[in-house]
Amino acid sequence: MTSRYQGIIHRYRQRLPVAPDGPVVTLGEGDTPLIELIHLPRRIGRDVRIFCKFEGLNPTGSFKDRGMTLAVTKALEAEARAIICASTGNTSAAAAAYAARAGIACFVLIPEGKIALGKLSQAMMHGAAVIQIRGNFDDGMRLVQEVAQDLPVTIVNSVNPYRLQGQKTASFEIIEALGGAPDYHALPVGNAGNITAHWIGYSEAAGKMTKACALCAGDCAYLAAPFADSRPVMLGYQAAGAAPFLRGAFVDHPDTVATAIRIGHPVSWEQAWTASKESGGWFAEVTDAEILEAQKLLAGTEGIFCEPASAASVAGLLKDLERNTIRPGATVVCTLTGHGLKDPDTAIAQSTPPVTVDAERKAIERIIRSHSES
Ligand SMILES: *Cc1c(COP(=O)(O)O)cnc(C)c1O
């Protein structure tokens, strides 16, 4: 028996809708670190423990891999020859990689000019057919659903319930790492699949029903053998320019620097509302400036480089801590959904540019001295 980690399906097979011995399409996703922030709580002077679940350390650099291993494994089980998705970038990167691994075709629809460079390069390198549309994510999502009605392509967006089933495993890992569920769990919300998936995971772990689960028709087998005593309050953070959950209605022209959550018509609208309400949680919005500030703070003071959308979870938490809506002494987990390397342009644009000097010892010494003086 090998102890080599082999991805979330091997790890949590009994809690996932897969055949007991069928083939699995995996790249070793999951098992990501839960990193406690040490500087930030001190800096803001609050009695709170903050942990970041760094999903940027998945094989393609985002949490989408957890859902994709299951969606593509199930697509193969059903003998699909091609998958398709609309994407703000990370879904297409994951779909392209897992399709390559499975030996099937992959079509991705992305909004022209609104996808981070790293994500585009991934989809291209993995050999997906990359289709740029003159429209946004929501247009792409609508087109994918129309096309899949008539053509033999399996949708791997989070309307595919297997995506959420895979993504729920992040909650399992957090419970195992902390020895129980946290008091609060903060996530950036775009298409709203991930907050739904986490709530499903926490609910199953606690042996509690949730109406947020599309597969759960009342007698869920995964509610047996609970391993957590409680469920967290779910905090959903949206970019102010793309915040349908704050407006209480879809937004037609979403805009934010956090391209991964630049979504106005979230597919998991009802489920995410259910998750939020059942957990006693809420949605809140953060500005692009607050998102970028949190991203920089994490990178500069904690050594964690996440992409802008991911930083929305920390930016939102900071705001809620300021508003005193978080119980003192609480343990909070923030999901950092994707790696900062996904979007080098945004990172470089907000950082101090490098200095250029002649290749001389004196020049270097001058810089080091002026640093230690300041
Ligand atoms: C997909 C994604 C999100 C949003 O997740 P939803 O499930 O669509 O709400 C947030 N951050 C990153 C980096 C993503 O890739």
mmCIF file of C-alpha atoms and ligand atoms in Angstrom:
data_model
loop_
_atom_site.group_PDB
_atom_site.id
_atom_site.type_symbol
_atom_site.label_atom_id
_atom_site.label_comp_id
_atom_site.label_asym_id
_atom_site.label_seq_id
_atom_site.Cartn_x
_atom_site.Cartn_y
_atom_site.Cartn_z
ATOM 1 C CA MET A 1 0.000 0.000 0.000
ATOM 2 C CA THR A 2 1.561 3.277 -1.102
ATOM 3 C CA SER A 3 1.185 6.427 0.977
ATOM 4 C CA ARG A 4 1.767 8.688 -2.008
ATOM 5 C CA TYR A 5 -0.906 11.372 -2.167
ATOM 6 C CA GLN A 6 -3.010 10.846 -5.291
ATOM 7 C CA GLY A 7 -5.595 13.614 -5.342
ATOM 8 C CA ILE A 8 -9.006 14.240 -3.836
ATOM 9 C CA ILE A 9 -10.862 11.337 -5.446
ATOM 10 C CA HIS A 10 -8.537 8.723 -3.981
ATOM 11 C CA ARG A 11 -8.521 10.581 -0.683
ATOM 12 C CA TYR A 12 -12.295 11.040 -0.285
ATOM 13 C CA ARG A 13 -13.732 8.363 -2.554
ATOM 14 C CA GLN A 14 -16.434 7.264 -0.064
ATOM 15 C CA ARG A 15 -17.754 10.808 0.066
ATOM 16 C CA LEU A 16 -17.803 11.396 -3.697
ATOM 17 C CA PRO A 17 -20.159 10.152 -6.443
ATOM 18 C CA VAL A 18 -17.600 7.981 -8.264
ATOM 19 C CA ALA A 19 -17.475 4.284 -9.051
ATOM 20 C CA PRO A 20 -15.478 2.408 -6.386
ATOM 21 C CA ASP A 21 -12.824 1.192 -8.812
ATOM 22 C CA GLY A 22 -13.252 3.214 -12.004
ATOM 23 C CA PRO A 23 -10.374 5.098 -13.665
ATOM 24 C CA VAL A 24 -9.587 8.522 -12.181
ATOM 25 C CA VAL A 25 -8.286 11.564 -14.057
ATOM 26 C CA THR A 26 -6.030 13.285 -11.537
ATOM 27 C CA LEU A 27 -3.036 15.570 -11.332
ATOM 28 C CA GLY A 28 -2.693 15.238 -7.560
ATOM 29 C CA GLU A 29 -4.995 18.183 -6.768
ATOM 30 C CA GLY A 30 -6.000 19.107 -3.224
ATOM 31 C CA ASP A 31 -4.019 18.681 0.015
ATOM 32 C CA THR A 32 -3.235 22.415 -0.109
ATOM 33 C CA PRO A 33 -1.654 24.202 2.865
ATOM 34 C CA LEU A 34 -3.675 25.983 5.541
ATOM 35 C CA ILE A 35 -1.412 28.862 6.488
ATOM 36 C CA GLU A 36 -2.023 30.895 9.644
ATOM 37 C CA LEU A 37 -1.456 34.619 9.211
ATOM 38 C CA ILE A 38 0.962 35.830 11.866
ATOM 39 C CA HIS A 39 1.492 39.515 11.085
ATOM 40 C CA LEU A 40 -1.915 40.670 9.944
ATOM 41 C CA PRO A 41 -3.954 40.028 13.150
ATOM 42 C CA ARG A 42 -1.272 41.796 15.209
ATOM 43 C CA ARG A 43 -1.141 44.678 12.781
ATOM 44 C CA ILE A 44 -4.886 45.298 12.973
ATOM 45 C CA GLY A 45 -4.963 44.636 16.720
ATOM 46 C CA ARG A 46 -7.860 42.191 16.680
ATOM 47 C CA ASP A 47 -8.460 39.063 18.698
ATOM 48 C CA VAL A 48 -8.860 36.695 15.758
ATOM 49 C CA ARG A 49 -7.064 33.724 14.219
ATOM 50 C CA ILE A 50 -6.927 33.898 10.438
ATOM 51 C CA PHE A 51 -5.979 30.917 8.300
ATOM 52 C CA CYS A 52 -5.538 31.033 4.541
ATOM 53 C CA LYS A 53 -6.347 27.930 2.539
ATOM 54 C CA PHE A 54 -3.922 28.479 -0.315
ATOM 55 C CA GLU A 55 -5.688 26.941 -3.275
ATOM 56 C CA GLY A 56 -3.185 28.583 -5.606
ATOM 57 C CA LEU A 57 -0.985 25.552 -4.917
ATOM 58 C CA ASN A 58 -3.190 23.181 -6.878
ATOM 59 C CA PRO A 59 -1.696 21.678 -10.083
ATOM 60 C CA THR A 60 -2.970 24.414 -12.407
ATOM 61 C CA GLY A 61 -2.837 27.117 -9.741
ATOM 62 C CA SER A 62 -6.453 27.394 -8.601
ATOM 63 C CA PHE A 63 -9.193 25.533 -6.718
ATOM 64 C CA LYS A 64 -10.854 24.734 -10.055
ATOM 65 C CA ASP A 65 -8.709 21.562 -10.162
ATOM 66 C CA ARG A 66 -10.721 20.006 -7.316
ATOM 67 C CA GLY A 67 -13.886 20.259 -9.366
ATOM 68 C CA MET A 68 -12.232 19.396 -12.651
ATOM 69 C CA THR A 69 -10.779 16.041 -11.546
ATOM 70 C CA LEU A 70 -14.309 14.923 -10.735
ATOM 71 C CA ALA A 71 -16.043 16.527 -13.737
ATOM 72 C CA VAL A 72 -13.558 15.008 -16.196
ATOM 73 C CA THR A 73 -13.503 11.627 -14.441
ATOM 74 C CA LYS A 74 -17.317 11.545 -14.712
ATOM 75 C CA ALA A 75 -17.185 12.742 -18.338
ATOM 76 C CA LEU A 76 -14.900 9.799 -19.173
ATOM 77 C CA GLU A 77 -17.204 7.436 -17.263
ATOM 78 C CA ALA A 78 -19.995 8.644 -19.575
ATOM 79 C CA GLU A 79 -17.687 8.162 -22.589
ATOM 80 C CA ALA A 80 -17.642 11.832 -23.509
ATOM 81 C CA ARG A 81 -15.101 12.789 -26.164
ATOM 82 C CA ALA A 82 -15.084 16.540 -25.545
ATOM 83 C CA ILE A 83 -15.660 19.049 -22.772
ATOM 84 C CA ILE A 84 -16.563 22.730 -22.986
ATOM 85 C CA CYS A 85 -16.639 25.670 -20.593
ATOM 86 C CA ALA A 86 -17.006 29.413 -20.385
ATOM 87 C CA SER A 87 -14.285 30.905 -18.257
ATOM 88 C CA THR A 88 -12.763 33.999 -16.741
ATOM 89 C CA GLY A 89 -9.527 32.035 -17.017
ATOM 90 C CA ASN A 90 -8.972 29.480 -14.287
ATOM 91 C CA THR A 91 -11.733 27.085 -15.317
ATOM 92 C CA SER A 92 -10.282 27.027 -18.831
ATOM 93 C CA ALA A 93 -6.767 26.368 -17.480
ATOM 94 C CA ALA A 94 -8.022 23.466 -15.367
ATOM 95 C CA ALA A 95 -10.322 22.084 -18.078
ATOM 96 C CA ALA A 96 -7.521 22.199 -20.645
ATOM 97 C CA ALA A 97 -5.067 20.397 -18.358
ATOM 98 C CA TYR A 98 -7.459 17.630 -17.257
ATOM 99 C CA ALA A 99 -8.718 17.153 -20.823
ATOM 100 C CA ALA A 100 -5.123 16.734 -21.990
ATOM 101 C CA ARG A 101 -4.588 14.188 -19.226
ATOM 102 C CA ALA A 102 -7.784 12.348 -20.225
ATOM 103 C CA GLY A 103 -7.004 12.462 -23.928
ATOM 104 C CA ILE A 104 -10.214 14.245 -24.892
ATOM 105 C CA ALA A 105 -10.918 17.541 -26.652
ATOM 106 C CA CYS A 106 -11.501 20.798 -24.792
ATOM 107 C CA PHE A 107 -13.237 23.964 -25.962
ATOM 108 C CA VAL A 108 -13.037 27.122 -23.888
ATOM 109 C CA LEU A 109 -14.903 30.401 -24.328
ATOM 110 C CA ILE A 110 -13.164 33.402 -22.802
ATOM 111 C CA PRO A 111 -13.970 37.115 -22.804
ATOM 112 C CA GLU A 112 -11.655 38.879 -25.260
ATOM 113 C CA GLY A 113 -8.982 40.928 -23.483
ATOM 114 C CA LYS A 114 -10.352 40.242 -19.979
ATOM 115 C CA ILE A 115 -8.377 37.198 -18.972
ATOM 116 C CA ALA A 116 -5.117 37.196 -17.056
ATOM 117 C CA LEU A 117 -2.074 36.278 -19.109
ATOM 118 C CA GLY A 118 -1.000 33.243 -17.084
ATOM 119 C CA LYS A 119 -4.404 31.600 -17.474
ATOM 120 C CA LEU A 120 -4.501 32.170 -21.215
ATOM 121 C CA SER A 121 -1.034 30.672 -21.605
ATOM 122 C CA GLN A 122 -2.150 27.559 -19.704
ATOM 123 C CA ALA A 123 -5.200 26.906 -21.875
ATOM 124 C CA MET A 124 -3.070 27.373 -24.990
ATOM 125 C CA MET A 125 -0.195 25.167 -23.808
ATOM 126 C CA HIS A 126 -2.531 22.321 -22.835
ATOM 127 C CA GLY A 127 -3.912 22.358 -26.354
ATOM 128 C CA ALA A 128 -7.469 23.530 -25.776
ATOM 129 C CA ALA A 129 -9.383 25.166 -28.602
ATOM 130 C CA VAL A 130 -9.448 28.698 -27.205
ATOM 131 C CA ILE A 131 -12.362 30.767 -28.452
ATOM 132 C CA GLN A 132 -12.282 34.457 -27.550
ATOM 133 C CA ILE A 133 -15.718 36.027 -27.645
ATOM 134 C CA ARG A 134 -16.586 39.679 -28.002
ATOM 135 C CA GLY A 135 -18.588 39.559 -24.802
ATOM 136 C CA ASN A 136 -18.184 38.824 -21.107
ATOM 137 C CA PHE A 137 -18.235 35.644 -19.031
ATOM 138 C CA ASP A 138 -22.017 35.702 -18.742
ATOM 139 C CA ASP A 139 -22.364 35.754 -22.545
ATOM 140 C CA GLY A 140 -19.961 32.808 -22.731
ATOM 141 C CA MET A 141 -21.902 30.864 -20.117
ATOM 142 C CA ARG A 142 -25.153 31.358 -22.031
ATOM 143 C CA LEU A 143 -23.540 30.258 -25.324
ATOM 144 C CA VAL A 144 -22.010 27.148 -23.751
ATOM 145 C CA GLN A 145 -25.391 26.051 -22.417
ATOM 146 C CA GLU A 146 -27.035 26.640 -25.806
ATOM 147 C CA VAL A 147 -24.359 24.776 -27.761
ATOM 148 C CA ALA A 148 -24.258 21.793 -25.386
ATOM 149 C CA GLN A 149 -27.944 21.125 -26.018
ATOM 150 C CA ASP A 150 -27.246 20.029 -29.590
ATOM 151 C CA LEU A 151 -23.577 19.028 -29.779
ATOM 152 C CA PRO A 152 -21.751 16.137 -28.061
ATOM 153 C CA VAL A 153 -19.808 18.254 -25.556
ATOM 154 C CA THR A 154 -19.962 17.977 -21.761
ATOM 155 C CA ILE A 155 -20.183 21.258 -19.840
ATOM 156 C CA VAL A 156 -17.585 21.459 -17.075
ATOM 157 C CA ASN A 157 -18.653 24.788 -15.615
ATOM 158 C CA SER A 158 -20.050 24.653 -12.098
ATOM 159 C CA VAL A 159 -23.571 24.015 -13.469
ATOM 160 C CA ASN A 160 -22.068 20.541 -13.715
ATOM 161 C CA PRO A 161 -22.895 19.238 -10.203
ATOM 162 C CA TYR A 162 -19.721 17.120 -10.101
ATOM 163 C CA ARG A 163 -17.654 20.308 -10.021
ATOM 164 C CA LEU A 164 -19.166 21.273 -6.667
ATOM 165 C CA GLN A 165 -18.795 17.723 -5.385
ATOM 166 C CA GLY A 166 -15.056 17.899 -6.019
ATOM 167 C CA GLN A 167 -14.722 21.377 -4.586
ATOM 168 C CA LYS A 168 -16.487 20.427 -1.343
ATOM 169 C CA THR A 169 -13.348 18.465 -0.366
ATOM 170 C CA ALA A 170 -11.578 21.706 0.593
ATOM 171 C CA SER A 171 -13.911 21.872 3.605
ATOM 172 C CA PHE A 172 -12.972 18.326 4.594
ATOM 173 C CA GLU A 173 -9.269 19.206 4.533
ATOM 174 C CA ILE A 174 -9.842 22.323 6.646
ATOM 175 C CA ILE A 175 -11.791 20.377 9.277
ATOM 176 C CA GLU A 176 -9.023 17.786 9.427
ATOM 177 C CA ALA A 177 -6.306 20.432 9.686
ATOM 178 C CA LEU A 178 -8.040 22.425 12.444
ATOM 179 C CA GLY A 179 -9.557 19.466 14.256
ATOM 180 C CA GLY A 180 -13.002 20.953 13.611
ATOM 181 C CA ALA A 181 -14.807 23.492 11.481
ATOM 182 C CA PRO A 182 -13.740 27.156 11.761
ATOM 183 C CA ASP A 183 -16.202 29.740 13.138
ATOM 184 C CA TYR A 184 -16.253 31.659 9.860
ATOM 185 C CA HIS A 185 -15.255 30.861 6.300
ATOM 186 C CA ALA A 186 -14.622 33.713 3.840
ATOM 187 C CA LEU A 187 -14.603 33.307 0.061
ATOM 188 C CA PRO A 188 -14.564 35.506 -3.021
ATOM 189 C CA VAL A 189 -17.820 35.021 -4.925
ATOM 190 C CA GLY A 190 -18.097 35.080 -8.710
ATOM 191 C CA ASN A 191 -20.243 32.385 -10.278
ATOM 192 C CA ALA A 192 -20.975 31.333 -6.659
ATOM 193 C CA GLY A 193 -20.129 27.662 -7.132
ATOM 194 C CA ASN A 194 -17.300 27.568 -4.615
ATOM 195 C CA ILE A 195 -19.170 29.063 -1.660
ATOM 196 C CA THR A 196 -21.959 26.568 -2.390
ATOM 197 C CA ALA A 197 -19.471 23.681 -2.613
ATOM 198 C CA HIS A 198 -17.826 24.616 0.674
ATOM 199 C CA TRP A 199 -21.186 24.761 2.418
ATOM 200 C CA ILE A 200 -22.103 21.336 1.037
ATOM 201 C CA GLY A 201 -18.769 19.999 2.309
ATOM 202 C CA TYR A 202 -19.164 21.473 5.779
ATOM 203 C CA SER A 203 -22.759 20.258 5.974
ATOM 204 C CA GLU A 204 -21.914 16.697 4.984
ATOM 205 C CA ALA A 205 -18.982 16.656 7.409
ATOM 206 C CA ALA A 206 -21.336 17.699 10.213
ATOM 207 C CA GLY A 207 -24.030 15.211 9.132
ATOM 208 C CA LYS A 208 -26.439 18.056 8.380
ATOM 209 C CA MET A 209 -28.817 18.408 5.423
ATOM 210 C CA THR A 210 -28.460 21.405 3.144
ATOM 211 C CA LYS A 211 -30.877 22.552 0.469
ATOM 212 C CA ALA A 212 -27.897 24.034 -1.402
ATOM 213 C CA CYS A 213 -26.952 20.619 -2.807
ATOM 214 C CA ALA A 214 -28.468 19.816 -6.196
ATOM 215 C CA LEU A 215 -27.685 16.098 -5.869
ATOM 216 C CA CYS A 216 -29.198 15.841 -2.425
ATOM 217 C CA ALA A 217 -32.820 14.765 -2.756
ATOM 218 C CA GLY A 218 -33.334 14.413 0.965
ATOM 219 C CA ASP A 219 -31.548 11.145 1.720
ATOM 220 C CA CYS A 220 -27.882 11.898 1.224
ATOM 221 C CA ALA A 221 -25.568 8.934 1.856
ATOM 222 C CA TYR A 222 -22.736 11.312 2.739
ATOM 223 C CA LEU A 223 -24.499 12.492 5.907
ATOM 224 C CA ALA A 224 -23.572 9.250 7.639
ATOM 225 C CA ALA A 225 -20.278 9.123 9.595
ATOM 226 C CA PRO A 226 -19.994 12.846 10.407
ATOM 227 C CA PHE A 227 -16.585 14.107 11.561
ATOM 228 C CA ALA A 228 -17.329 17.713 12.581
ATOM 229 C CA ASP A 229 -19.483 19.135 15.394
ATOM 230 C CA SER A 230 -20.373 22.427 13.765
ATOM 231 C CA ARG A 231 -20.522 24.409 10.549
ATOM 232 C CA PRO A 232 -19.011 27.849 9.944
ATOM 233 C CA VAL A 233 -20.756 31.109 9.150
ATOM 234 C CA MET A 234 -20.201 31.625 5.415
ATOM 235 C CA LEU A 235 -18.917 35.038 4.319
ATOM 236 C CA GLY A 236 -19.205 35.815 0.597
ATOM 237 C CA TYR A 237 -17.202 38.754 -0.714
ATOM 238 C CA GLN A 238 -17.807 40.366 -4.082
ATOM 239 C CA ALA A 239 -16.022 43.076 -6.035
ATOM 240 C CA ALA A 240 -18.093 46.262 -5.862
ATOM 241 C CA GLY A 241 -18.331 46.477 -9.665
ATOM 242 C CA ALA A 242 -19.561 42.889 -9.949
ATOM 243 C CA ALA A 243 -21.769 42.406 -6.904
ATOM 244 C CA PRO A 244 -25.154 40.920 -7.848
ATOM 245 C CA PHE A 245 -25.567 39.414 -4.350
ATOM 246 C CA LEU A 246 -25.316 42.904 -2.853
ATOM 247 C CA ARG A 247 -27.672 44.439 -5.409
ATOM 248 C CA GLY A 248 -30.154 41.593 -4.984
ATOM 249 C CA ALA A 249 -30.308 41.248 -8.770
ATOM 250 C CA PHE A 250 -28.107 40.307 -11.727
ATOM 251 C CA VAL A 251 -25.618 42.914 -12.948
ATOM 252 C CA ASP A 252 -25.367 43.337 -16.720
ATOM 253 C CA HIS A 253 -21.987 45.038 -17.071
ATOM 254 C CA PRO A 254 -19.763 43.674 -14.304
ATOM 255 C CA ASP A 255 -16.355 45.284 -13.976
ATOM 256 C CA THR A 256 -13.413 44.729 -11.621
ATOM 257 C CA VAL A 257 -9.648 44.294 -11.654
ATOM 258 C CA ALA A 258 -10.328 40.873 -10.109
ATOM 259 C CA THR A 259 -11.155 39.264 -13.455
ATOM 260 C CA ALA A 260 -11.857 35.831 -11.912
ATOM 261 C CA ILE A 261 -14.970 37.260 -10.223
ATOM 262 C CA ARG A 262 -16.031 39.588 -13.020
ATOM 263 C CA ILE A 263 -19.432 37.883 -13.231
ATOM 264 C CA GLY A 264 -22.869 39.481 -13.132
ATOM 265 C CA HIS A 265 -25.180 36.491 -13.635
ATOM 266 C CA PRO A 266 -23.948 33.824 -11.207
ATOM 267 C CA VAL A 267 -25.106 30.333 -12.150
ATOM 268 C CA SER A 268 -25.323 29.173 -8.512
ATOM 269 C CA TRP A 269 -27.457 32.175 -7.483
ATOM 270 C CA GLU A 270 -30.129 30.258 -5.555
ATOM 271 C CA GLN A 271 -27.729 27.746 -3.993
ATOM 272 C CA ALA A 272 -25.374 30.452 -2.750
ATOM 273 C CA TRP A 273 -28.263 32.364 -1.153
ATOM 274 C CA THR A 274 -29.312 29.130 0.521
ATOM 275 C CA ALA A 275 -25.766 28.489 1.773
ATOM 276 C CA SER A 276 -25.489 32.018 3.097
ATOM 277 C CA LYS A 277 -28.845 31.930 4.884
ATOM 278 C CA GLU A 278 -28.521 28.413 6.309
ATOM 279 C CA SER A 279 -25.125 29.332 7.760
ATOM 280 C CA GLY A 280 -26.265 32.644 9.237
ATOM 281 C CA GLY A 281 -23.774 34.382 6.948
ATOM 282 C CA TRP A 282 -23.828 37.391 4.675
ATOM 283 C CA PHE A 283 -22.444 38.913 1.494
ATOM 284 C CA ALA A 284 -20.384 42.094 1.439
ATOM 285 C CA GLU A 285 -18.558 44.061 -1.209
ATOM 286 C CA VAL A 286 -15.004 45.343 -1.504
ATOM 287 C CA THR A 287 -13.591 47.934 -3.877
ATOM 288 C CA ASP A 288 -10.828 47.200 -6.374
ATOM 289 C CA ALA A 289 -8.498 49.383 -4.295
ATOM 290 C CA GLU A 290 -9.243 47.320 -1.179
ATOM 291 C CA ILE A 291 -8.704 44.086 -3.118
ATOM 292 C CA LEU A 292 -5.309 45.194 -4.429
ATOM 293 C CA GLU A 293 -4.273 46.482 -1.012
ATOM 294 C CA ALA A 294 -5.085 43.128 0.587
ATOM 295 C CA GLN A 295 -3.235 41.315 -2.200
ATOM 296 C CA LYS A 296 -0.160 43.422 -1.562
ATOM 297 C CA LEU A 297 -0.437 43.026 2.197
ATOM 298 C CA LEU A 298 -0.537 39.229 1.921
ATOM 299 C CA ALA A 299 2.411 39.169 -0.454
ATOM 300 C CA GLY A 300 4.486 41.757 1.379
ATOM 301 C CA THR A 301 3.849 40.835 5.016
ATOM 302 C CA GLU A 302 2.908 37.147 4.981
ATOM 303 C CA GLY A 303 4.792 35.858 1.940
ATOM 304 C CA ILE A 304 1.661 34.619 0.216
ATOM 305 C CA PHE A 305 1.135 35.640 -3.407
ATOM 306 C CA CYS A 306 -2.461 35.145 -4.513
ATOM 307 C CA GLU A 307 -4.326 36.622 -7.445
ATOM 308 C CA PRO A 308 -6.547 39.705 -7.025
ATOM 309 C CA ALA A 309 -9.869 37.805 -6.865
ATOM 310 C CA SER A 310 -8.486 35.636 -4.062
ATOM 311 C CA ALA A 311 -7.502 38.668 -2.016
ATOM 312 C CA ALA A 312 -11.165 39.704 -1.946
ATOM 313 C CA SER A 313 -11.680 37.160 0.847
ATOM 314 C CA VAL A 314 -9.089 38.853 3.066
ATOM 315 C CA ALA A 315 -10.120 42.375 2.025
ATOM 316 C CA GLY A 316 -13.711 41.560 2.960
ATOM 317 C CA LEU A 317 -12.722 40.016 6.268
ATOM 318 C CA LEU A 318 -10.671 43.086 7.177
ATOM 319 C CA LYS A 319 -13.745 45.211 6.516
ATOM 320 C CA ASP A 320 -15.967 42.985 8.631
ATOM 321 C CA LEU A 321 -13.417 43.022 11.458
ATOM 322 C CA GLU A 322 -13.447 46.807 11.312
ATOM 323 C CA ARG A 323 -17.248 46.804 11.479
ATOM 324 C CA ASN A 324 -17.114 44.459 14.503
ATOM 325 C CA THR A 325 -19.346 41.892 12.810
ATOM 326 C CA ILE A 326 -16.900 39.064 13.610
ATOM 327 C CA ARG A 327 -17.103 37.572 17.107
ATOM 328 C CA PRO A 328 -13.929 38.216 19.174
ATOM 329 C CA GLY A 329 -11.717 35.152 19.580
ATOM 330 C CA ALA A 330 -13.060 33.601 16.379
ATOM 331 C CA THR A 331 -11.172 31.321 14.011
ATOM 332 C CA VAL A 332 -11.596 32.358 10.384
ATOM 333 C CA VAL A 333 -10.527 30.598 7.209
ATOM 334 C CA CYS A 334 -10.076 32.647 4.044
ATOM 335 C CA THR A 335 -9.863 30.774 0.760
ATOM 336 C CA LEU A 336 -7.113 32.107 -1.477
ATOM 337 C CA THR A 337 -8.596 30.764 -4.676
ATOM 338 C CA GLY A 338 -5.732 31.200 -7.139
ATOM 339 C CA HIS A 339 -2.005 31.881 -7.421
ATOM 340 C CA GLY A 340 -0.623 35.384 -7.944
ATOM 341 C CA LEU A 341 1.484 34.198 -10.878
ATOM 342 C CA LYS A 342 -1.734 33.839 -12.846
ATOM 343 C CA ASP A 343 -1.903 37.599 -13.301
ATOM 344 C CA PRO A 344 1.610 39.070 -13.525
ATOM 345 C CA ASP A 345 0.402 42.238 -15.274
ATOM 346 C CA THR A 346 -1.751 43.375 -12.343
ATOM 347 C CA ALA A 347 1.022 42.516 -9.881
ATOM 348 C CA ILE A 348 3.685 44.463 -11.726
ATOM 349 C CA ALA A 349 1.391 47.434 -12.353
ATOM 350 C CA GLN A 350 0.920 48.011 -8.616
ATOM 351 C CA SER A 351 4.480 47.341 -7.465
ATOM 352 C CA THR A 352 7.573 49.547 -7.239
ATOM 353 C CA PRO A 353 9.489 49.049 -10.486
ATOM 354 C CA PRO A 354 13.005 47.623 -10.215
ATOM 355 C CA VAL A 355 15.937 50.059 -10.205
ATOM 356 C CA THR A 356 18.531 49.704 -12.927
ATOM 357 C CA VAL A 357 22.190 50.379 -12.171
ATOM 358 C CA ASP A 358 25.561 49.746 -13.758
ATOM 359 C CA ALA A 359 27.077 46.360 -12.903
ATOM 360 C CA GLU A 360 29.327 47.869 -10.231
ATOM 361 C CA ARG A 361 29.836 47.017 -6.569
ATOM 362 C CA LYS A 362 29.523 50.677 -5.491
ATOM 363 C CA ALA A 363 26.080 51.043 -7.014
ATOM 364 C CA ILE A 364 24.772 47.990 -5.147
ATOM 365 C CA GLU A 365 26.309 49.133 -1.860
ATOM 366 C CA ARG A 366 24.715 52.556 -2.191
ATOM 367 C CA ILE A 367 21.289 50.974 -2.507
ATOM 368 C CA ILE A 368 21.770 48.641 0.459
ATOM 369 C CA ARG A 369 22.966 51.541 2.643
ATOM 370 C CA SER A 370 20.070 53.805 1.716
ATOM 371 C CA HIS A 371 17.680 50.936 2.537
ATOM 372 C CA SER A 372 19.113 50.339 5.996
ATOM 373 C CA GLU A 373 19.008 54.066 6.736
ATOM 374 C CA SER A 374 15.344 54.439 5.875
HETATM 375 C C1 LIG B 1 -13.396 30.804 -10.191
HETATM 376 C C2 LIG B 1 -12.695 31.699 -9.266
HETATM 377 C C3 LIG B 1 -13.368 32.430 -8.277
HETATM 378 C C4 LIG B 1 -14.849 32.444 -8.124
HETATM 379 O O1 LIG B 1 -15.385 31.218 -7.736
HETATM 380 P P1 LIG B 1 -16.949 30.944 -8.022
HETATM 381 O O2 LIG B 1 -17.133 29.525 -7.725
HETATM 382 O O3 LIG B 1 -17.152 31.278 -9.471
HETATM 383 O O4 LIG B 1 -17.702 31.862 -7.137
HETATM 384 C C5 LIG B 1 -12.625 33.207 -7.408
HETATM 385 N N1 LIG B 1 -11.284 33.293 -7.520
HETATM 386 C C6 LIG B 1 -10.616 32.612 -8.458
HETATM 387 C C7 LIG B 1 -9.141 32.764 -8.531
HETATM 388 C C8 LIG B 1 -11.292 31.797 -9.367
HETATM 389 O O5 LIG B 1 -10.602 31.154 -10.300
#
